[in-house]
XYZ file of C-alpha atoms in Angstrom:
415
model
C 45.567 133.806 18.971
C 44.007 137.117 19.841
C 41.932 138.900 16.948
C 43.829 141.913 17.567
C 47.253 140.356 16.827
C 45.858 138.772 13.570
C 44.253 142.238 12.518
C 47.774 143.800 13.309
C 49.507 141.216 11.355
C 47.332 141.899 8.541
C 47.580 145.654 8.753
C 51.546 145.131 8.793
C 51.177 143.153 5.551
C 48.992 145.536 3.994
C 51.223 148.444 4.833
C 54.457 146.914 3.279
C 52.458 146.227 0.037
C 51.331 149.732 -0.151
C 54.815 150.827 0.254
C 56.098 148.448 -1.918
C 56.067 150.911 -5.254
C 58.132 153.280 -3.621
C 60.592 151.241 -1.063
C 63.106 148.751 -2.453
C 62.898 146.471 0.928
C 59.221 146.508 0.754
C 59.141 145.652 -2.902
C 61.431 142.519 -2.529
C 59.376 141.611 0.847
C 56.339 141.342 -1.186
C 57.929 139.938 -4.701
C 59.489 137.339 -2.644
C 56.240 136.014 -0.886
C 54.260 135.687 -4.227
C 52.916 132.211 -4.882
C 54.845 131.075 -1.788
C 52.712 128.009 -1.289
C 53.512 126.785 -4.792
C 57.099 127.248 -4.536
C 57.474 125.867 -1.341
C 55.324 122.613 -2.414
C 57.594 122.115 -5.797
C 60.719 122.054 -3.384
C 59.898 120.274 -0.451
C 60.204 116.483 -0.730
C 57.794 115.271 1.607
C 59.607 111.720 1.658
C 62.376 113.215 3.258
C 63.125 114.619 6.899
C 63.311 118.252 6.924
C 64.869 120.591 9.477
C 63.609 124.153 9.724
C 65.841 126.928 10.697
C 64.372 130.639 10.780
C 66.496 133.664 10.980
C 64.986 137.269 10.784
C 67.779 138.499 8.563
C 71.460 138.553 8.033
C 72.596 139.198 11.596
C 70.520 136.137 12.804
C 71.636 133.851 9.851
C 75.284 134.256 11.129
C 74.208 133.323 14.608
C 72.299 130.463 12.933
C 74.749 129.409 10.466
C 77.342 127.374 12.999
C 74.240 125.363 13.947
C 72.914 124.616 10.695
C 76.656 123.402 9.241
C 77.022 121.462 12.543
C 73.860 119.876 12.056
C 74.417 119.286 8.378
C 77.557 117.294 9.566
C 75.981 115.459 12.121
C 72.824 114.369 10.433
C 73.312 114.142 6.714
C 70.191 112.454 6.055
C 68.228 115.405 6.698
C 67.143 118.398 4.616
C 67.659 121.988 5.749
C 65.087 124.526 5.189
C 66.057 128.038 5.742
C 63.765 131.007 6.037
C 64.004 134.588 6.134
C 61.703 137.299 7.527
C 63.823 140.080 6.009
C 64.989 140.776 2.572
C 68.592 141.900 3.740
C 68.805 138.314 4.917
C 67.262 136.329 2.068
C 68.599 138.364 -0.656
C 72.168 137.962 0.297
C 71.861 134.421 1.613
C 69.134 132.734 -0.947
C 72.023 130.755 -2.360
C 73.524 129.464 1.043
C 74.845 125.817 -0.399
C 74.324 124.365 3.201
C 70.458 124.604 2.894
C 68.313 122.679 0.400
C 65.894 125.396 0.118
C 65.998 128.934 1.315
C 62.532 130.957 1.211
C 60.877 133.836 2.858
C 58.754 133.126 5.796
C 55.290 133.828 5.064
C 53.083 136.438 6.854
C 52.439 135.319 10.202
C 48.435 134.680 10.107
C 46.771 131.576 10.939
C 46.219 130.172 7.434
C 49.710 130.458 6.321
C 51.206 128.687 9.225
C 48.684 125.907 9.089
C 49.459 125.804 5.112
C 53.522 126.326 5.694
C 53.751 123.576 8.091
C 51.252 121.170 6.286
C 54.088 121.584 3.125
C 56.995 121.192 5.204
C 56.152 118.999 7.920
C 59.189 119.456 9.583
C 60.873 116.933 12.035
C 62.357 119.977 13.978
C 62.261 123.708 13.953
C 64.812 126.172 15.058
C 64.502 129.794 15.998
C 67.171 132.264 16.297
C 67.604 134.735 19.020
C 63.961 136.383 19.103
C 62.408 136.440 15.782
C 58.866 134.759 17.329
C 55.992 134.527 15.256
C 52.880 133.825 17.379
C 50.820 131.810 14.858
C 53.574 129.636 13.565
C 54.541 128.922 17.338
C 51.085 127.841 17.948
C 50.698 125.438 15.286
C 53.974 123.890 15.986
C 52.636 123.503 19.089
C 49.233 122.111 18.025
C 51.142 119.577 15.817
C 53.814 118.621 18.763
C 56.566 119.566 16.345
C 59.735 120.213 18.390
C 61.117 123.182 18.463
C 63.760 125.154 19.859
C 65.428 128.484 20.417
C 69.271 129.364 20.674
C 70.985 132.535 20.797
C 68.020 134.098 22.934
C 68.567 137.411 24.471
C 66.194 139.404 26.220
C 66.383 142.514 28.249
C 64.295 143.592 30.965
C 62.391 146.082 28.873
C 61.543 143.659 26.028
C 58.300 143.602 24.330
C 58.138 139.769 25.212
C 57.776 140.644 28.929
C 56.027 144.328 28.707
C 53.426 144.250 25.917
C 49.886 143.295 25.873
C 50.593 140.024 24.442
C 53.014 138.874 27.032
C 51.035 136.101 28.142
C 51.066 134.412 24.808
C 54.649 135.436 24.247
C 54.784 133.277 27.739
C 52.905 130.199 25.971
C 55.260 130.639 23.146
C 58.711 130.366 25.046
C 57.006 127.488 27.133
C 56.598 125.658 24.065
C 60.216 125.419 23.034
C 61.881 121.814 24.540
C 65.008 123.852 25.438
C 66.226 127.305 25.124
C 69.835 128.234 24.976
C 70.724 131.733 25.755
C 73.438 133.852 25.190
C 73.523 135.066 28.981
C 72.640 134.445 32.478
C 70.223 137.400 32.566
C 68.165 135.627 29.727
C 68.095 132.762 31.565
C 66.626 134.689 34.883
C 63.912 136.515 32.853
C 62.688 133.343 30.971
C 62.706 131.295 33.885
C 59.209 131.823 35.399
C 57.654 131.223 32.057
C 59.444 127.816 31.371
C 61.360 126.746 34.362
C 64.769 127.621 34.498
C 66.159 123.940 34.234
C 64.920 124.223 30.484
C 66.947 127.046 29.874
C 70.962 126.475 29.400
C 73.272 129.593 29.226
C 75.885 128.700 26.222
C 76.746 131.837 24.779
C 76.135 133.258 21.349
C 76.892 131.082 18.396
C 77.816 133.722 16.487
C 81.500 133.507 18.073
C 81.678 130.111 16.517
C 81.333 131.263 12.959
C 83.837 134.875 13.720
C 86.222 132.882 15.566
C 87.264 131.038 12.020
C 87.192 133.979 10.003
C 91.222 134.610 10.201
C 91.532 130.855 9.553
C 89.361 131.024 6.558
C 90.642 134.144 5.046
C 90.682 134.665 1.341
C 91.999 137.875 0.057
C 90.102 140.527 -1.654
C 91.276 141.767 -4.971
C 92.679 144.995 -4.955
C 92.313 145.970 -1.570
C 96.284 145.480 -0.261
C 96.979 147.465 -3.564
C 94.776 150.335 -2.772
C 96.274 150.455 0.942
C 99.743 149.950 -0.042
C 102.035 150.580 2.920
C 99.518 152.959 4.901
C 97.520 152.226 8.241
C 93.953 151.672 7.217
C 90.649 152.409 9.139
C 87.658 150.104 7.783
C 84.383 151.780 8.378
C 81.708 149.001 8.238
C 77.775 149.217 7.849
C 77.753 153.174 7.986
C 74.176 154.968 8.143
C 74.075 158.745 7.387
C 74.682 160.115 11.185
C 77.811 157.916 11.397
C 78.879 159.300 7.786
C 78.053 162.750 9.256
C 80.756 162.475 11.685
C 83.087 160.433 9.577
C 83.876 162.846 6.697
C 85.085 165.683 9.160
C 87.184 163.210 10.587
C 88.738 161.868 7.286
C 89.182 165.601 6.201
C 90.828 166.732 9.392
C 93.262 163.832 9.174
C 93.892 164.421 5.147
C 97.147 162.620 4.886
C 98.474 160.150 2.315
C 99.477 158.299 5.407
C 96.180 156.588 6.065
C 93.595 154.499 4.115
C 90.271 154.594 4.654
C 87.744 151.907 3.408
C 83.762 152.508 4.041
C 81.029 150.237 3.201
C 77.990 151.669 3.695
C 75.048 149.811 5.011
C 72.713 150.610 2.248
C 74.520 150.842 -1.499
C 72.794 154.145 -2.789
C 73.939 155.108 -6.050
C 73.187 158.826 -5.796
C 74.677 159.300 -2.472
C 77.928 157.397 -3.668
C 78.175 159.627 -6.703
C 78.022 162.845 -4.665
C 80.641 161.695 -2.377
C 82.993 160.975 -5.196
C 82.391 164.306 -6.661
C 82.854 166.154 -3.475
C 85.854 164.478 -2.692
C 87.714 165.484 -6.045
C 89.832 162.503 -6.924
C 90.361 161.470 -3.471
C 88.006 158.765 -3.452
C 87.161 156.147 -5.593
C 84.610 153.164 -5.693
C 85.519 149.412 -5.503
C 83.421 148.454 -8.744
C 85.478 150.955 -10.720
C 88.912 150.566 -9.299
C 90.971 150.206 -12.237
C 89.997 153.996 -13.013
C 91.564 154.998 -9.740
C 94.844 156.798 -10.110
C 96.858 156.216 -6.822
C 95.784 159.255 -5.060
C 92.885 158.230 -3.457
C 92.602 158.615 0.387
C 89.110 156.773 0.390
C 87.623 153.659 -1.077
C 83.806 153.276 -1.147
C 82.632 149.597 -1.399
C 79.806 149.300 -3.594
C 78.536 145.702 -3.137
C 77.106 143.725 -0.614
C 79.066 140.664 0.799
C 82.931 141.028 1.416
C 82.735 143.485 4.496
C 83.929 140.597 6.798
C 86.857 140.133 4.838
C 88.084 143.936 4.764
C 88.524 144.011 8.315
C 91.454 141.462 7.478
C 93.539 144.661 6.229
C 92.299 147.063 8.880
C 94.748 148.525 12.005
C 91.119 149.504 13.379
C 87.381 149.708 12.477
C 84.242 151.715 12.936
C 80.944 149.955 13.081
C 77.968 151.912 12.063
C 74.238 151.975 13.421
C 75.328 153.349 16.885
C 73.409 156.718 16.274
C 70.333 154.501 15.425
C 68.435 151.115 16.497
C 71.960 149.866 17.254
C 75.185 148.783 16.357
C 75.834 146.226 13.741
C 78.439 143.198 13.873
C 81.343 144.375 16.151
C 82.573 140.304 16.523
C 83.907 140.470 13.271
C 86.420 143.265 13.468
C 87.399 142.090 16.694
C 87.823 138.254 15.623
C 91.044 139.715 13.161
C 92.341 141.956 16.111
C 90.782 145.186 15.482
C 90.002 147.715 18.269
C 86.482 149.057 17.592
C 84.679 152.388 17.585
C 81.100 152.874 17.379
C 78.252 155.151 18.312
C 76.221 155.416 21.702
C 73.790 152.920 21.068
C 75.553 149.821 22.283
C 74.288 148.253 25.222
C 72.204 145.738 24.307
C 75.334 143.926 22.383
C 76.808 142.003 25.083
C 80.210 141.746 23.047
C 80.481 145.602 22.610
C 79.905 146.335 26.144
C 82.610 143.681 27.175
C 84.921 145.273 24.780
C 84.286 148.715 25.966
C 84.529 147.579 29.315
C 88.424 146.251 28.342
C 89.371 148.867 26.622
C 89.560 147.648 23.318
C 86.435 149.272 21.929
C 85.347 152.766 22.460
C 82.221 155.025 21.815
C 82.329 158.236 20.143
C 79.680 160.757 20.214
C 80.974 163.363 17.564
C 83.136 163.927 15.074
C 85.965 165.350 17.591
C 85.871 162.133 19.609
C 85.988 160.053 16.474
C 89.002 161.992 15.276
C 90.893 162.049 18.660
C 90.313 158.131 19.190
C 91.628 157.081 15.630
C 94.584 159.606 16.290
C 95.469 157.860 19.480
C 94.971 154.320 18.348
C 96.967 154.860 14.838
C 99.522 157.117 16.394
C 100.635 154.384 19.246
C 101.454 151.307 17.950
C 102.117 149.720 21.076
C 98.951 150.500 22.610
C 97.091 149.480 19.486
C 98.908 146.350 19.075
C 97.875 145.121 22.765
C 94.274 146.035 22.143
C 94.311 143.916 18.883
C 95.713 141.005 20.910
C 92.738 141.530 23.511
C 90.131 141.343 20.812
C 91.324 138.060 19.387
C 91.578 136.419 22.359
C 88.251 137.823 23.393
C 86.703 136.309 20.740
C 88.272 133.049 20.853
C 87.601 132.486 24.158
C 83.545 133.504 23.737
C 83.475 130.434 21.282
C 81.992 127.093 21.855
C 78.093 127.527 21.973
C 77.487 125.432 18.833
C 79.560 122.632 20.525
C 77.257 122.600 23.602
C 73.932 122.821 21.535
C 74.774 120.000 19.383
C 75.870 118.059 22.135
C 72.221 118.063 23.515
C 71.179 116.923 20.304
C 73.640 114.142 19.708
C 72.671 112.812 23.362
C 68.637 112.908 22.417
C 68.564 113.112 18.758
C 64.905 114.005 17.826
C 63.142 111.216 16.142
């Protein structure tokens, strides 16, 4: 690998370590990688066949999960190693029962890549979407370990195609035994690097996971009681800019006929306490719901892990992130039939683009637009029900990527 890349990786690691006393995520990132070689060596039985799945964070895990679980069923003799780069994935899924060991991926230095693969010696490695680390991939190629990429998604402005390292990324992509792409555009972009015959368009594996959610639904304690007979809006993974347009909307629609459930992307105690003080008895927090009086219009979810089930209770959903780097998961609310609202940064998400085109999702840029769309959808039961059916059908129709991936390996299982 180029000295510039390796220097950049080390500077990245140094920056996180310097920030760790002040930033919780950086602190978790550093702490999670302490003594990683000893911990990994203790967890890995060298006599067992290991399959390595790597996910960047929680979103990529939801794409990887259907394949992990399908592999577990098809090849029960294999052991599963699951690695994460981000604390937001590892901290939530570190006890994932379908993996034999869950760990942080060490920083992508040549030495770490060699040591990691010397300990694990995986039979096969899988990468999800586009969290590609050049030294790890180079070491996999050097050791002739089969590795594959699924739920791959590229855009023409991707760093893999435009950065000064594009030739190295081309070599990395060319090392995959097969690439399972989300769409035809990705196949065409990667085709010149690896040959289109080695790229199969199967869709997004996350649809397979979310398509099953309604059938696997488990009640969330206290939610039905909070909603009562009201219509309900669930706000998922909200950031500051989302909340800036949310609260004026809630105030403008202040009525006992609508219940709002808000699950912030980051659980910040100071911010939640401030909200509750400002709303003066009309907002409660989930962890203290026994103290609520029954007059609350808003319920704030102050934990992580139940958002996906909350969409079951919604009449419509707002998904955060659209005023920042990009929206969060719109597939989960759609699987329950929710019409979905979000901010303007959504173009890189195929399902969001599809739903906007169908009319079962809409983009809002300010509080007035949000209020207008919420009122329109809540007040028109016939329209809302048609949108709900549209989204439910869309999710079911998109499922099936995992089946195609597993068919490939069932026909040619790696030795």
